[in-house]
PDB file of C-alpha atoms and ligand atoms in Angstrom:
ATOM      1  CA  MET A 600       2.446 -17.567  -1.351  1.00 68.00           C
ATOM      2  CA  ALA A 601       1.941 -15.379  -4.591  1.00 75.00           C
ATOM      3  CA  ARG A 602       2.440 -11.781  -4.226  1.00 83.00           C
ATOM      4  CA  GLN A 603      -0.734  -9.693  -4.020  1.00 92.00           C
ATOM      5  CA  GLY A 604      -1.047  -7.118  -7.070  1.00 97.00           C
ATOM      6  CA  SER A 605      -2.031  -3.521  -6.287  1.00 98.00           C
ATOM      7  CA  LEU A 606      -3.024  -0.478  -8.318  1.00 98.00           C
ATOM      8  CA  SER A 607      -2.129   3.210  -7.811  1.00 98.00           C
ATOM      9  CA  CYS A 608      -3.546   5.634 -10.152  1.00 98.00           C
ATOM     10  CA  VAL A 609      -1.630   8.908 -10.219  1.00 98.00           C
ATOM     11  CA  GLY A 610      -1.639  12.229 -12.232  1.00 98.00           C
ATOM     12  CA  VAL A 611       1.484  13.980 -13.702  1.00 97.00           C
ATOM     13  CA  GLY A 612      -0.258  17.282 -13.633  1.00 97.00           C
ATOM     14  CA  MET A 613      -0.488  19.565 -16.776  1.00 96.00           C
ATOM     15  CA  VAL A 614       3.125  20.935 -17.274  1.00 95.00           C
ATOM     16  CA  LEU A 615       5.626  18.448 -18.381  1.00 93.00           C
ATOM     17  CA  GLY A 616       8.043  17.815 -15.494  1.00 91.00           C
ATOM     18  CA  ALA A 617       6.692  20.683 -13.154  1.00 93.00           C
ATOM     19  CA  HIS A 618       3.566  19.277 -11.622  1.00 96.00           C
ATOM     20  CA  LEU A 619       4.552  15.789 -10.430  1.00 96.00           C
ATOM     21  CA  ALA A 620       4.125  15.417  -6.601  1.00 97.00           C
ATOM     22  CA  PRO A 621       6.501  13.482  -4.713  1.00 97.00           C
ATOM     23  CA  ARG A 622       4.213  10.742  -3.743  1.00 97.00           C
ATOM     24  CA  ALA A 623       3.170  10.056  -7.369  1.00 98.00           C
ATOM     25  CA  ARG A 624       6.796  10.209  -8.408  1.00 98.00           C
ATOM     26  CA  SER A 625       7.673   7.719  -5.959  1.00 98.00           C
ATOM     27  CA  LEU A 626       4.675   5.253  -6.894  1.00 98.00           C
ATOM     28  CA  ILE A 627       5.872   5.432 -10.305  1.00 98.00           C
ATOM     29  CA  GLU A 628       9.548   4.730  -9.575  1.00 98.00           C
ATOM     30  CA  GLN A 629       8.650   1.761  -7.305  1.00 98.00           C
ATOM     31  CA  ALA A 630       5.770   0.153  -9.494  1.00 98.00           C
ATOM     32  CA  ASP A 631       6.561  -3.206 -11.316  1.00 98.00           C
ATOM     33  CA  VAL A 632       4.833  -1.686 -14.373  1.00 98.00           C
ATOM     34  CA  VAL A 633       3.542   1.728 -15.282  1.00 98.00           C
ATOM     35  CA  PHE A 634       0.808   2.165 -17.675  1.00 98.00           C
ATOM     36  CA  CYS A 635       0.200   5.650 -19.023  1.00 97.00           C
ATOM     37  CA  VAL A 636      -2.228   7.903 -20.838  1.00 92.00           C
ATOM     38  CA  VAL A 637      -0.559  11.125 -21.393  1.00 88.00           C
ATOM     39  CA  SER A 638      -0.879  14.015 -23.920  1.00 77.00           C
ATOM     40  CA  ASP A 639       2.453  13.979 -25.436  1.00 85.00           C
ATOM     41  CA  PRO A 640       5.025  11.365 -26.524  1.00 89.00           C
ATOM     42  CA  LEU A 641       7.672  13.533 -24.625  1.00 91.00           C
ATOM     43  CA  VAL A 642       5.707  12.786 -21.262  1.00 93.00           C
ATOM     44  CA  GLU A 643       6.147   9.193 -22.031  1.00 94.00           C
ATOM     45  CA  GLN A 644       9.840   9.604 -22.571  1.00 95.00           C
ATOM     46  CA  TRP A 645      10.001  11.362 -19.280  1.00 96.00           C
ATOM     47  CA  LEU A 646       8.211   8.617 -17.367  1.00 97.00           C
ATOM     48  CA  ALA A 647      10.510   6.162 -18.958  1.00 97.00           C
ATOM     49  CA  GLY A 648      13.344   7.845 -17.196  1.00 97.00           C
ATOM     50  CA  MET A 649      11.741   6.916 -13.853  1.00 97.00           C
ATOM     51  CA  ASN A 650      10.698   3.394 -14.482  1.00 98.00           C
ATOM     52  CA  ALA A 651      12.075   0.648 -16.722  1.00 97.00           C
ATOM     53  CA  ASP A 652       8.763  -0.823 -17.675  1.00 97.00           C
ATOM     54  CA  VAL A 653       6.469   2.120 -18.876  1.00 97.00           C
ATOM     55  CA  ARG A 654       3.825   1.048 -21.391  1.00 97.00           C
ATOM     56  CA  SER A 655       1.631   3.514 -23.160  1.00 95.00           C
ATOM     57  CA  LEU A 656      -2.254   2.722 -23.555  1.00 96.00           C
ATOM     58  CA  GLN A 657      -2.391   5.277 -26.465  1.00 92.00           C
ATOM     59  CA  ASP A 658      -2.817   2.407 -29.137  1.00 93.00           C
ATOM     60  CA  CYS A 659      -6.267   1.508 -27.460  1.00 94.00           C
ATOM     61  CA  TYR A 660      -7.621   4.428 -29.369  1.00 89.00           C
ATOM     62  CA  ALA A 661      -8.355   3.739 -32.857  1.00 87.00           C
ATOM     63  CA  PRO A 662     -10.361   5.878 -35.405  1.00 83.00           C
ATOM     64  CA  GLY A 663     -14.143   5.105 -35.241  1.00 83.00           C
ATOM     65  CA  ARG A 664     -13.853   2.952 -32.246  1.00 87.00           C
ATOM     66  CA  PRO A 665     -16.277   3.780 -29.511  1.00 87.00           C
ATOM     67  CA  ARG A 666     -14.326   5.287 -26.740  1.00 85.00           C
ATOM     68  CA  LEU A 667     -16.030   3.071 -23.913  1.00 88.00           C
ATOM     69  CA  ASP A 668     -14.582   0.198 -25.635  1.00 92.00           C
ATOM     70  CA  THR A 669     -11.278   1.744 -25.629  1.00 92.00           C
ATOM     71  CA  TYR A 670     -11.642   2.459 -21.845  1.00 94.00           C
ATOM     72  CA  ARG A 671     -12.738  -1.191 -21.256  1.00 95.00           C
ATOM     73  CA  GLU A 672      -9.461  -2.450 -23.124  1.00 96.00           C
ATOM     74  CA  MET A 673      -7.292  -0.012 -21.117  1.00 97.00           C
ATOM     75  CA  GLN A 674      -8.712  -1.339 -17.775  1.00 97.00           C
ATOM     76  CA  GLU A 675      -8.360  -4.807 -18.722  1.00 97.00           C
ATOM     77  CA  ARG A 676      -4.771  -4.490 -19.692  1.00 98.00           C
ATOM     78  CA  VAL A 677      -4.131  -2.756 -16.271  1.00 98.00           C
ATOM     79  CA  LEU A 678      -6.076  -5.233 -14.331  1.00 98.00           C
ATOM     80  CA  ALA A 679      -4.424  -8.138 -15.888  1.00 98.00           C
ATOM     81  CA  GLN A 680      -1.093  -7.047 -14.330  1.00 98.00           C
ATOM     82  CA  VAL A 681      -2.827  -6.432 -10.972  1.00 98.00           C
ATOM     83  CA  ARG A 682      -4.160  -9.963 -11.055  1.00 98.00           C
ATOM     84  CA  ALA A 683      -0.700 -11.302 -11.881  1.00 97.00           C
ATOM     85  CA  GLY A 684       0.680  -9.959  -8.509  1.00 97.00           C
ATOM     86  CA  ARG A 685       2.332  -6.805  -9.817  1.00 98.00           C
ATOM     87  CA  ARG A 686       2.554  -3.453  -8.342  1.00 98.00           C
ATOM     88  CA  VAL A 687       0.817  -1.459 -11.226  1.00 98.00           C
ATOM     89  CA  CYS A 688       0.980   2.368 -11.478  1.00 98.00           C
ATOM     90  CA  LEU A 689      -1.598   4.151 -13.964  1.00 98.00           C
ATOM     91  CA  ALA A 690      -0.188   7.338 -14.893  1.00 98.00           C
ATOM     92  CA  LEU A 691      -2.436   9.979 -16.451  1.00 97.00           C
ATOM     93  CA  TYR A 692      -2.039  13.595 -17.456  1.00 96.00           C
ATOM     94  CA  GLY A 693      -3.785  16.111 -15.185  1.00 97.00           C
ATOM     95  CA  HIS A 694      -5.608  14.742 -12.218  1.00 98.00           C
ATOM     96  CA  PRO A 695      -6.433  10.961 -12.664  1.00 97.00           C
ATOM     97  CA  GLY A 696      -9.894  11.303 -11.421  1.00 98.00           C
ATOM     98  CA  VAL A 697     -11.183  14.660 -12.949  1.00 98.00           C
ATOM     99  CA  PHE A 698     -13.460  14.056 -16.081  1.00 96.00           C
ATOM    100  CA  ALA A 699     -11.561  10.626 -16.464  1.00 95.00           C
ATOM    101  CA  ARG A 700     -13.981   7.598 -15.802  1.00 93.00           C
ATOM    102  CA  MET A 701     -11.619   4.719 -16.673  1.00 96.00           C
ATOM    103  CA  PRO A 702      -9.316   5.229 -13.587  1.00 97.00           C
ATOM    104  CA  HIS A 703     -12.098   5.452 -11.059  1.00 98.00           C
ATOM    105  CA  GLU A 704     -13.473   2.200 -12.679  1.00 97.00           C
ATOM    106  CA  ALA A 705     -10.119   0.541 -12.459  1.00 98.00           C
ATOM    107  CA  VAL A 706      -9.614   1.348  -8.762  1.00 98.00           C
ATOM    108  CA  ALA A 707     -13.208  -0.006  -8.214  1.00 98.00           C
ATOM    109  CA  ALA A 708     -12.692  -3.148 -10.080  1.00 98.00           C
ATOM    110  CA  ALA A 709      -9.367  -3.795  -8.438  1.00 98.00           C
ATOM    111  CA  ARG A 710     -10.830  -3.306  -5.137  1.00 98.00           C
ATOM    112  CA  ALA A 711     -13.820  -5.573  -5.976  1.00 98.00           C
ATOM    113  CA  GLU A 712     -11.177  -8.311  -6.701  1.00 97.00           C
ATOM    114  CA  GLY A 713      -9.634  -7.820  -3.270  1.00 97.00           C
ATOM    115  CA  HIS A 714      -6.566  -5.968  -4.554  1.00 98.00           C
ATOM    116  CA  PRO A 715      -5.311  -2.708  -2.805  1.00 98.00           C
ATOM    117  CA  ALA A 716      -6.006   0.263  -4.925  1.00 98.00           C
ATOM    118  CA  HIS A 717      -5.908   3.962  -4.486  1.00 98.00           C
ATOM    119  CA  MET A 718      -5.894   7.338  -6.386  1.00 98.00           C
ATOM    120  CA  GLU A 719      -3.369  10.196  -5.766  1.00 98.00           C
ATOM    121  CA  PRO A 720      -4.687  13.658  -6.461  1.00 98.00           C
ATOM    122  CA  ALA A 721      -2.876  15.883  -8.790  1.00 98.00           C
ATOM    123  CA  ILE A 722      -3.014  19.174 -10.648  1.00 98.00           C
ATOM    124  CA  SER A 723      -5.845  19.166 -13.333  1.00 98.00           C
ATOM    125  CA  ALA A 724      -6.686  21.682 -15.963  1.00 98.00           C
ATOM    126  CA  GLU A 725      -9.216  23.062 -13.678  1.00 98.00           C
ATOM    127  CA  ASP A 726      -6.316  24.106 -11.177  1.00 98.00           C
ATOM    128  CA  CYS A 727      -4.375  25.750 -14.061  1.00 98.00           C
ATOM    129  CA  LEU A 728      -7.586  27.584 -15.316  1.00 98.00           C
ATOM    130  CA  TYR A 729      -8.268  29.080 -11.736  1.00 98.00           C
ATOM    131  CA  ALA A 730      -4.699  30.292 -11.809  1.00 98.00           C
ATOM    132  CA  ASP A 731      -4.349  31.381 -15.512  1.00 98.00           C
ATOM    133  CA  LEU A 732      -7.786  33.115 -15.586  1.00 98.00           C
ATOM    134  CA  GLY A 733      -7.712  34.768 -11.988  1.00 98.00           C
ATOM    135  CA  ILE A 734     -10.825  32.870 -10.808  1.00 98.00           C
ATOM    136  CA  ASP A 735     -11.620  31.947  -7.187  1.00 98.00           C
ATOM    137  CA  PRO A 736     -14.373  29.369  -7.381  1.00 98.00           C
ATOM    138  CA  GLY A 737     -15.390  30.476  -3.947  1.00 98.00           C
ATOM    139  CA  ARG A 738     -16.214  33.997  -4.918  1.00 98.00           C
ATOM    140  CA  VAL A 739     -19.596  33.434  -6.766  1.00 98.00           C
ATOM    141  CA  GLY A 740     -19.364  29.858  -7.163  1.00 98.00           C
ATOM    142  CA  CYS A 741     -18.375  27.580 -10.149  1.00 98.00           C
ATOM    143  CA  GLN A 742     -20.265  24.911 -11.933  1.00 98.00           C
ATOM    144  CA  HIS A 743     -18.463  22.186 -14.085  1.00 98.00           C
ATOM    145  CA  HIS A 744     -20.299  20.184 -16.855  1.00 98.00           C
ATOM    146  CA  GLU A 745     -19.266  17.813 -19.651  1.00 97.00           C
ATOM    147  CA  ALA A 746     -20.331  19.333 -22.799  1.00 97.00           C
ATOM    148  CA  THR A 747     -22.331  16.349 -24.206  1.00 96.00           C
ATOM    149  CA  GLN A 748     -24.054  15.701 -20.870  1.00 97.00           C
ATOM    150  CA  LEU A 749     -24.939  19.389 -20.760  1.00 98.00           C
ATOM    151  CA  LEU A 750     -26.607  19.089 -24.078  1.00 97.00           C
ATOM    152  CA  LEU A 751     -28.417  15.695 -23.521  1.00 97.00           C
ATOM    153  CA  ASN A 752     -29.923  16.484 -20.223  1.00 98.00           C
ATOM    154  CA  GLN A 753     -32.058  18.989 -18.425  1.00 97.00           C
ATOM    155  CA  ARG A 754     -29.657  20.783 -16.196  1.00 96.00           C
ATOM    156  CA  ARG A 755     -30.193  23.933 -14.443  1.00 97.00           C
ATOM    157  CA  LEU A 756     -27.485  26.476 -14.954  1.00 98.00           C
ATOM    158  CA  ASP A 757     -26.752  29.408 -12.627  1.00 98.00           C
ATOM    159  CA  PRO A 758     -25.794  32.446 -14.662  1.00 98.00           C
ATOM    160  CA  SER A 759     -24.746  34.081 -11.495  1.00 98.00           C
ATOM    161  CA  ALA A 760     -21.661  31.595 -11.207  1.00 98.00           C
ATOM    162  CA  TRP A 761     -18.900  30.726 -13.366  1.00 98.00           C
ATOM    163  CA  LEU A 762     -19.445  27.822 -15.794  1.00 98.00           C
ATOM    164  CA  VAL A 763     -16.870  25.525 -17.126  1.00 98.00           C
ATOM    165  CA  VAL A 764     -17.636  23.303 -20.078  1.00 98.00           C
ATOM    166  CA  TRP A 765     -15.232  20.249 -20.478  1.00 98.00           C
ATOM    167  CA  GLN A 766     -14.698  18.271 -23.728  1.00 96.00           C
ATOM    168  CA  VAL A 767     -16.245  21.011 -25.621  1.00 97.00           C
ATOM    169  CA  ALA A 768     -14.695  19.954 -28.867  1.00 96.00           C
ATOM    170  CA  LEU A 769     -16.570  16.777 -28.415  1.00 94.00           C
ATOM    171  CA  ALA A 770     -20.009  18.612 -27.696  1.00 95.00           C
ATOM    172  CA  GLY A 771     -22.907  16.351 -28.810  1.00 94.00           C
ATOM    173  CA  ASP A 772     -20.662  13.209 -29.624  1.00 91.00           C
ATOM    174  CA  ARG A 773     -23.506  10.922 -28.359  1.00 87.00           C
ATOM    175  CA  ARG A 774     -21.743   7.481 -29.433  1.00 80.00           C
ATOM    176  CA  ASN A 775     -18.352   8.447 -27.916  1.00 77.00           C
ATOM    177  CA  LEU A 776     -16.889   7.901 -31.432  1.00 71.00           C
ATOM    178  CA  THR A 777     -15.457  10.982 -32.844  1.00 69.00           C
ATOM    179  CA  ARG A 778     -12.216  12.885 -32.401  1.00 74.00           C
ATOM    180  CA  GLY A 779     -14.174  16.208 -32.700  1.00 81.00           C
ATOM    181  CA  THR A 780     -17.780  17.172 -33.634  1.00 86.00           C
ATOM    182  CA  THR A 781     -18.993  19.855 -36.042  1.00 92.00           C
ATOM    183  CA  PRO A 782     -19.914  23.549 -35.970  1.00 94.00           C
ATOM    184  CA  ALA A 783     -23.434  22.269 -36.307  1.00 95.00           C
ATOM    185  CA  HIS A 784     -23.112  20.318 -32.989  1.00 95.00           C
ATOM    186  CA  ARG A 785     -21.469  23.584 -31.294  1.00 96.00           C
ATOM    187  CA  ALA A 786     -24.507  25.542 -32.707  1.00 97.00           C
ATOM    188  CA  LEU A 787     -26.615  23.474 -30.517  1.00 97.00           C
ATOM    189  CA  LEU A 788     -24.396  24.016 -27.572  1.00 98.00           C
ATOM    190  CA  VAL A 789     -24.998  27.845 -28.090  1.00 98.00           C
ATOM    191  CA  GLU A 790     -28.452  27.340 -28.339  1.00 98.00           C
ATOM    192  CA  ARG A 791     -28.671  25.639 -25.016  1.00 98.00           C
ATOM    193  CA  LEU A 792     -26.312  28.112 -23.295  1.00 98.00           C
ATOM    194  CA  GLN A 793     -28.462  30.925 -24.824  1.00 98.00           C
ATOM    195  CA  ARG A 794     -31.298  29.812 -22.507  1.00 98.00           C
ATOM    196  CA  ASP A 795     -29.322  31.203 -19.760  1.00 98.00           C
ATOM    197  CA  TYR A 796     -26.717  33.563 -21.114  1.00 98.00           C
ATOM    198  CA  PRO A 797     -26.976  36.402 -23.775  1.00 98.00           C
ATOM    199  CA  ARG A 798     -25.985  35.675 -27.246  1.00 97.00           C
ATOM    200  CA  ASP A 799     -22.972  38.218 -27.190  1.00 97.00           C
ATOM    201  CA  HIS A 800     -21.999  37.125 -23.762  1.00 98.00           C
ATOM    202  CA  GLU A 801     -18.116  36.933 -23.740  1.00 98.00           C
ATOM    203  CA  VAL A 802     -16.669  33.406 -23.363  1.00 98.00           C
ATOM    204  CA  VAL A 803     -13.236  32.075 -23.139  1.00 98.00           C
ATOM    205  CA  VAL A 804     -11.570  29.117 -24.957  1.00 98.00           C
ATOM    206  CA  TYR A 805      -9.014  27.976 -22.509  1.00 98.00           C
ATOM    207  CA  GLU A 806      -6.078  25.629 -22.989  1.00 98.00           C
ATOM    208  CA  ALA A 807      -3.576  25.228 -20.156  1.00 98.00           C
ATOM    209  CA  ALA A 808       0.240  25.336 -21.309  1.00 96.00           C
ATOM    210  CA  THR A 809       1.719  21.940 -21.215  1.00 95.00           C
ATOM    211  CA  LEU A 810       5.270  23.123 -21.478  1.00 93.00           C
ATOM    212  CA  ALA A 811       6.810  25.296 -19.161  1.00 92.00           C
ATOM    213  CA  ILE A 812       8.140  27.643 -21.990  1.00 94.00           C
ATOM    214  CA  ALA A 813       4.666  27.898 -23.324  1.00 95.00           C
ATOM    215  CA  ALA A 814       1.820  30.314 -22.720  1.00 97.00           C
ATOM    216  CA  PRO A 815      -1.692  29.159 -22.166  1.00 98.00           C
ATOM    217  CA  ARG A 816      -4.336  29.956 -24.987  1.00 98.00           C
ATOM    218  CA  ILE A 817      -6.965  32.146 -23.718  1.00 98.00           C
ATOM    219  CA  GLU A 818      -9.192  33.259 -26.434  1.00 98.00           C
ATOM    220  CA  ARG A 819     -12.035  35.383 -25.681  1.00 98.00           C
ATOM    221  CA  LEU A 820     -15.007  35.441 -28.069  1.00 98.00           C
ATOM    222  CA  PRO A 821     -18.723  36.269 -28.055  1.00 98.00           C
ATOM    223  CA  LEU A 822     -20.992  32.955 -27.354  1.00 98.00           C
ATOM    224  CA  SER A 823     -22.546  33.168 -30.772  1.00 98.00           C
ATOM    225  CA  ALA A 824     -18.913  32.917 -32.456  1.00 98.00           C
ATOM    226  CA  LEU A 825     -18.300  29.390 -30.669  1.00 98.00           C
ATOM    227  CA  PRO A 826     -19.485  27.115 -33.620  1.00 97.00           C
ATOM    228  CA  GLU A 827     -16.795  28.743 -35.821  1.00 96.00           C
ATOM    229  CA  ALA A 828     -14.023  28.919 -33.267  1.00 97.00           C
ATOM    230  CA  ARG A 829     -11.022  26.784 -33.442  1.00 96.00           C
ATOM    231  CA  LEU A 830     -11.571  24.017 -30.650  1.00 96.00           C
ATOM    232  CA  GLU A 831      -8.992  21.172 -30.025  1.00 95.00           C
ATOM    233  CA  LEU A 832      -9.536  18.089 -27.783  1.00 93.00           C
ATOM    234  CA  GLN A 833      -7.809  20.039 -25.055  1.00 96.00           C
ATOM    235  CA  SER A 834      -9.926  23.069 -25.227  1.00 97.00           C
ATOM    236  CA  THR A 835     -12.123  23.877 -22.098  1.00 98.00           C
ATOM    237  CA  LEU A 836     -14.863  26.587 -22.473  1.00 98.00           C
ATOM    238  CA  VAL A 837     -15.235  29.090 -19.716  1.00 98.00           C
ATOM    239  CA  VAL A 838     -18.367  30.995 -19.320  1.00 98.00           C
ATOM    240  CA  PRO A 839     -18.076  34.078 -16.893  1.00 98.00           C
ATOM    241  CA  PRO A 840     -21.154  34.934 -14.692  1.00 98.00           C
ATOM    242  CA  ALA A 841     -23.695  37.024 -16.732  1.00 98.00           C
ATOM    243  CA  MET A 842     -25.631  38.332 -13.698  1.00 98.00           C
ATOM    244  CA  PRO A 843     -24.797  39.521 -10.030  1.00 98.00           C
ATOM    245  CA  LEU A 844     -25.698  37.156  -7.221  1.00 98.00           C
ATOM    246  CA  ARG A 845     -29.403  37.742  -6.004  1.00 96.00           C
ATOM    247  CA  ALA A 846     -30.057  37.879  -2.293  1.00 97.00           C
ATOM    248  CA  ASP A 847     -32.548  35.494  -0.879  1.00 97.00           C
ATOM    249  CA  PRO A 848     -34.574  37.758   1.516  1.00 97.00           C
ATOM    250  CA  VAL A 849     -36.249  35.000   3.271  1.00 98.00           C
ATOM    251  CA  MET A 850     -32.942  33.597   4.485  1.00 97.00           C
ATOM    252  CA  HIS A 851     -31.999  36.907   5.295  1.00 97.00           C
ATOM    253  CA  ALA A 852     -34.813  37.566   7.540  1.00 97.00           C
ATOM    254  CA  ARG A 853     -34.483  33.941   9.132  1.00 97.00           C
ATOM    255  CA  LEU A 854     -30.765  34.393   9.787  1.00 96.00           C
ATOM    256  CA  ALA A 855     -31.482  37.831  11.233  1.00 96.00           C
ATOM    257  CA  ALA A 856     -34.125  36.409  13.477  1.00 96.00           C
ATOM    258  CA  LEU A 857     -31.634  33.585  14.724  1.00 95.00           C
ATOM    259  CA  GLU A 858     -29.094  36.224  15.450  1.00 92.00           C
ATOM    260  CA  ALA A 859     -31.536  38.406  17.339  1.00 92.00           C
ATOM    261  CA  GLY A 860     -32.592  35.194  19.277  1.00 88.00           C
ATOM    262  CA  ALA A 861     -28.832  34.327  20.035  1.00 79.00           C
ATOM    263  CA  CYS A 862     -28.396  38.061  21.262  1.00 74.00           C
ATOM    264  CA  ALA A 863     -31.275  37.829  23.669  1.00 73.00           C
ATOM    265  CA  MET A 864     -30.264  34.554  24.915  1.00 70.00           C
ATOM    266  CA  HIS A 865     -26.610  35.744  25.341  1.00 66.00           C
ATOM    267  CA  THR A 866     -28.111  38.776  27.281  1.00 65.00           C
ATOM    268  CA  VAL A 867     -30.106  36.688  29.611  1.00 58.00           C
ATOM    269  CA  THR A 868     -27.381  33.971  30.239  1.00 58.00           C
ATOM    270  CA  ALA A 869     -24.214  35.940  30.007  1.00 55.00           C
ATOM    271  CA  PRO A 870     -22.485  35.788  33.519  1.00 54.00           C
ATOM    272  CA  LEU A 871     -22.130  39.120  35.232  1.00 47.00           C
TER     273      LEU A 871
HETATM  274  C1  SAM B1108     -10.836  13.476 -20.537  1.00 50.22           C
HETATM  275  S1  SAM B1108     -10.541  15.112 -19.669  1.00 50.22           S
HETATM  276  C2  SAM B1108      -9.216  14.869 -18.906  1.00 50.22           C
HETATM  277  C3  SAM B1108      -9.067  16.025 -17.807  1.00 50.22           C
HETATM  278  C4  SAM B1108      -7.742  15.775 -17.085  1.00 50.22           C
HETATM  279  N1  SAM B1108      -7.997  14.538 -16.090  1.00 50.22           N
HETATM  280  C5  SAM B1108      -7.562  16.921 -15.988  1.00 50.22           C
HETATM  281  O1  SAM B1108      -7.214  16.595 -14.983  1.00 50.22           O
HETATM  282  O2  SAM B1108      -7.497  17.928 -16.475  1.00 50.22           O
HETATM  283  C6  SAM B1108     -10.222  15.915 -21.186  1.00 50.22           C
HETATM  284  C7  SAM B1108     -10.701  17.290 -21.262  1.00 50.22           C
HETATM  285  O3  SAM B1108      -9.924  18.180 -20.241  1.00 50.22           O
HETATM  286  C8  SAM B1108      -9.856  19.449 -20.512  1.00 50.22           C
HETATM  287  N2  SAM B1108      -8.329  19.583 -21.016  1.00 50.22           N
HETATM  288  C9  SAM B1108      -7.493  18.739 -21.166  1.00 50.22           C
HETATM  289  N3  SAM B1108      -6.300  19.300 -21.298  1.00 50.22           N
HETATM  290  C10 SAM B1108      -6.388  20.590 -21.274  1.00 50.22           C
HETATM  291  C11 SAM B1108      -5.636  21.909 -21.270  1.00 50.22           C
HETATM  292  N4  SAM B1108      -4.253  21.673 -21.612  1.00 50.22           N
HETATM  293  N5  SAM B1108      -6.158  23.040 -20.970  1.00 50.22           N
HETATM  294  C12 SAM B1108      -7.491  23.176 -20.708  1.00 50.22           C
HETATM  295  N6  SAM B1108      -8.307  22.018 -20.616  1.00 50.22           N
HETATM  296  C13 SAM B1108      -7.664  20.769 -20.944  1.00 50.22           C
HETATM  297  C14 SAM B1108     -10.535  19.527 -21.688  1.00 50.22           C
HETATM  298  O4  SAM B1108     -11.901  20.009 -21.486  1.00 50.22           O
HETATM  299  C15 SAM B1108     -10.574  18.160 -22.482  1.00 50.22           C
HETATM  300  O5  SAM B1108     -11.596  18.033 -23.406  1.00 50.22           O
END
């Protein structure tokens, strides 16, 4: 009987050689074929030391090619090997399912065809950001948006929480075509953010280090300076809260009433 193919999506984390979890490593080592989409040829070389058949999907990208076509081709190459009965590992930088559509779709497509498929969690740019910028997302909350989606939709932002804007260098790229949009596109992003934040609010352009010897880029600037800032494909925009949390007096009162009721009940029912 023909062997059943399978798919594992793993993330190698952000820092070369430092973030790979043991389970992800073993899936890479035991795969029949490893496809990779990583940030640096050095990462590919490192993966090649763990498995003899490592194939980059980087050549699916081409100037002017819609990114959705690129992702479709990547997924097809991966699924063709799964259908051929092979244990396939798809390795991506960061977390394979954070702001990364193709791996989720590849897992869903493989399962729909009856193949076992799963995703391993990994260290993403978000995890590095919390550590490097000293942010605890639980303190006042943290909202994450993709830059173009934020521009194109009527989203409600909460300026009392942190805001993280992903793919900021591609803000406004409606056709998923470019390798970076223009200052005019970013001026529109600033205009959108100004509905909720002051023009001179300090924001951070953040880039996690990808080598253990490098430092992260943490550049603070006023929101209004964003259009002219140097933005790379790996840049993430971090917007600190612009106002304190506002208490909800109605909920305070209702909780106080519940507590008072619970106290009264406790007094009545408590054993002597
Ligand atoms: C397609 S998403 C991939 C994210 C990745 N899956 C992860 O787990 O971090 C690409 C976006 O991730 C963010 N990103 C990628 N590399 C980064 C880095 N070194 N530092 C900060 N953000 C990064 C940027 O917002 C970039 O536009």
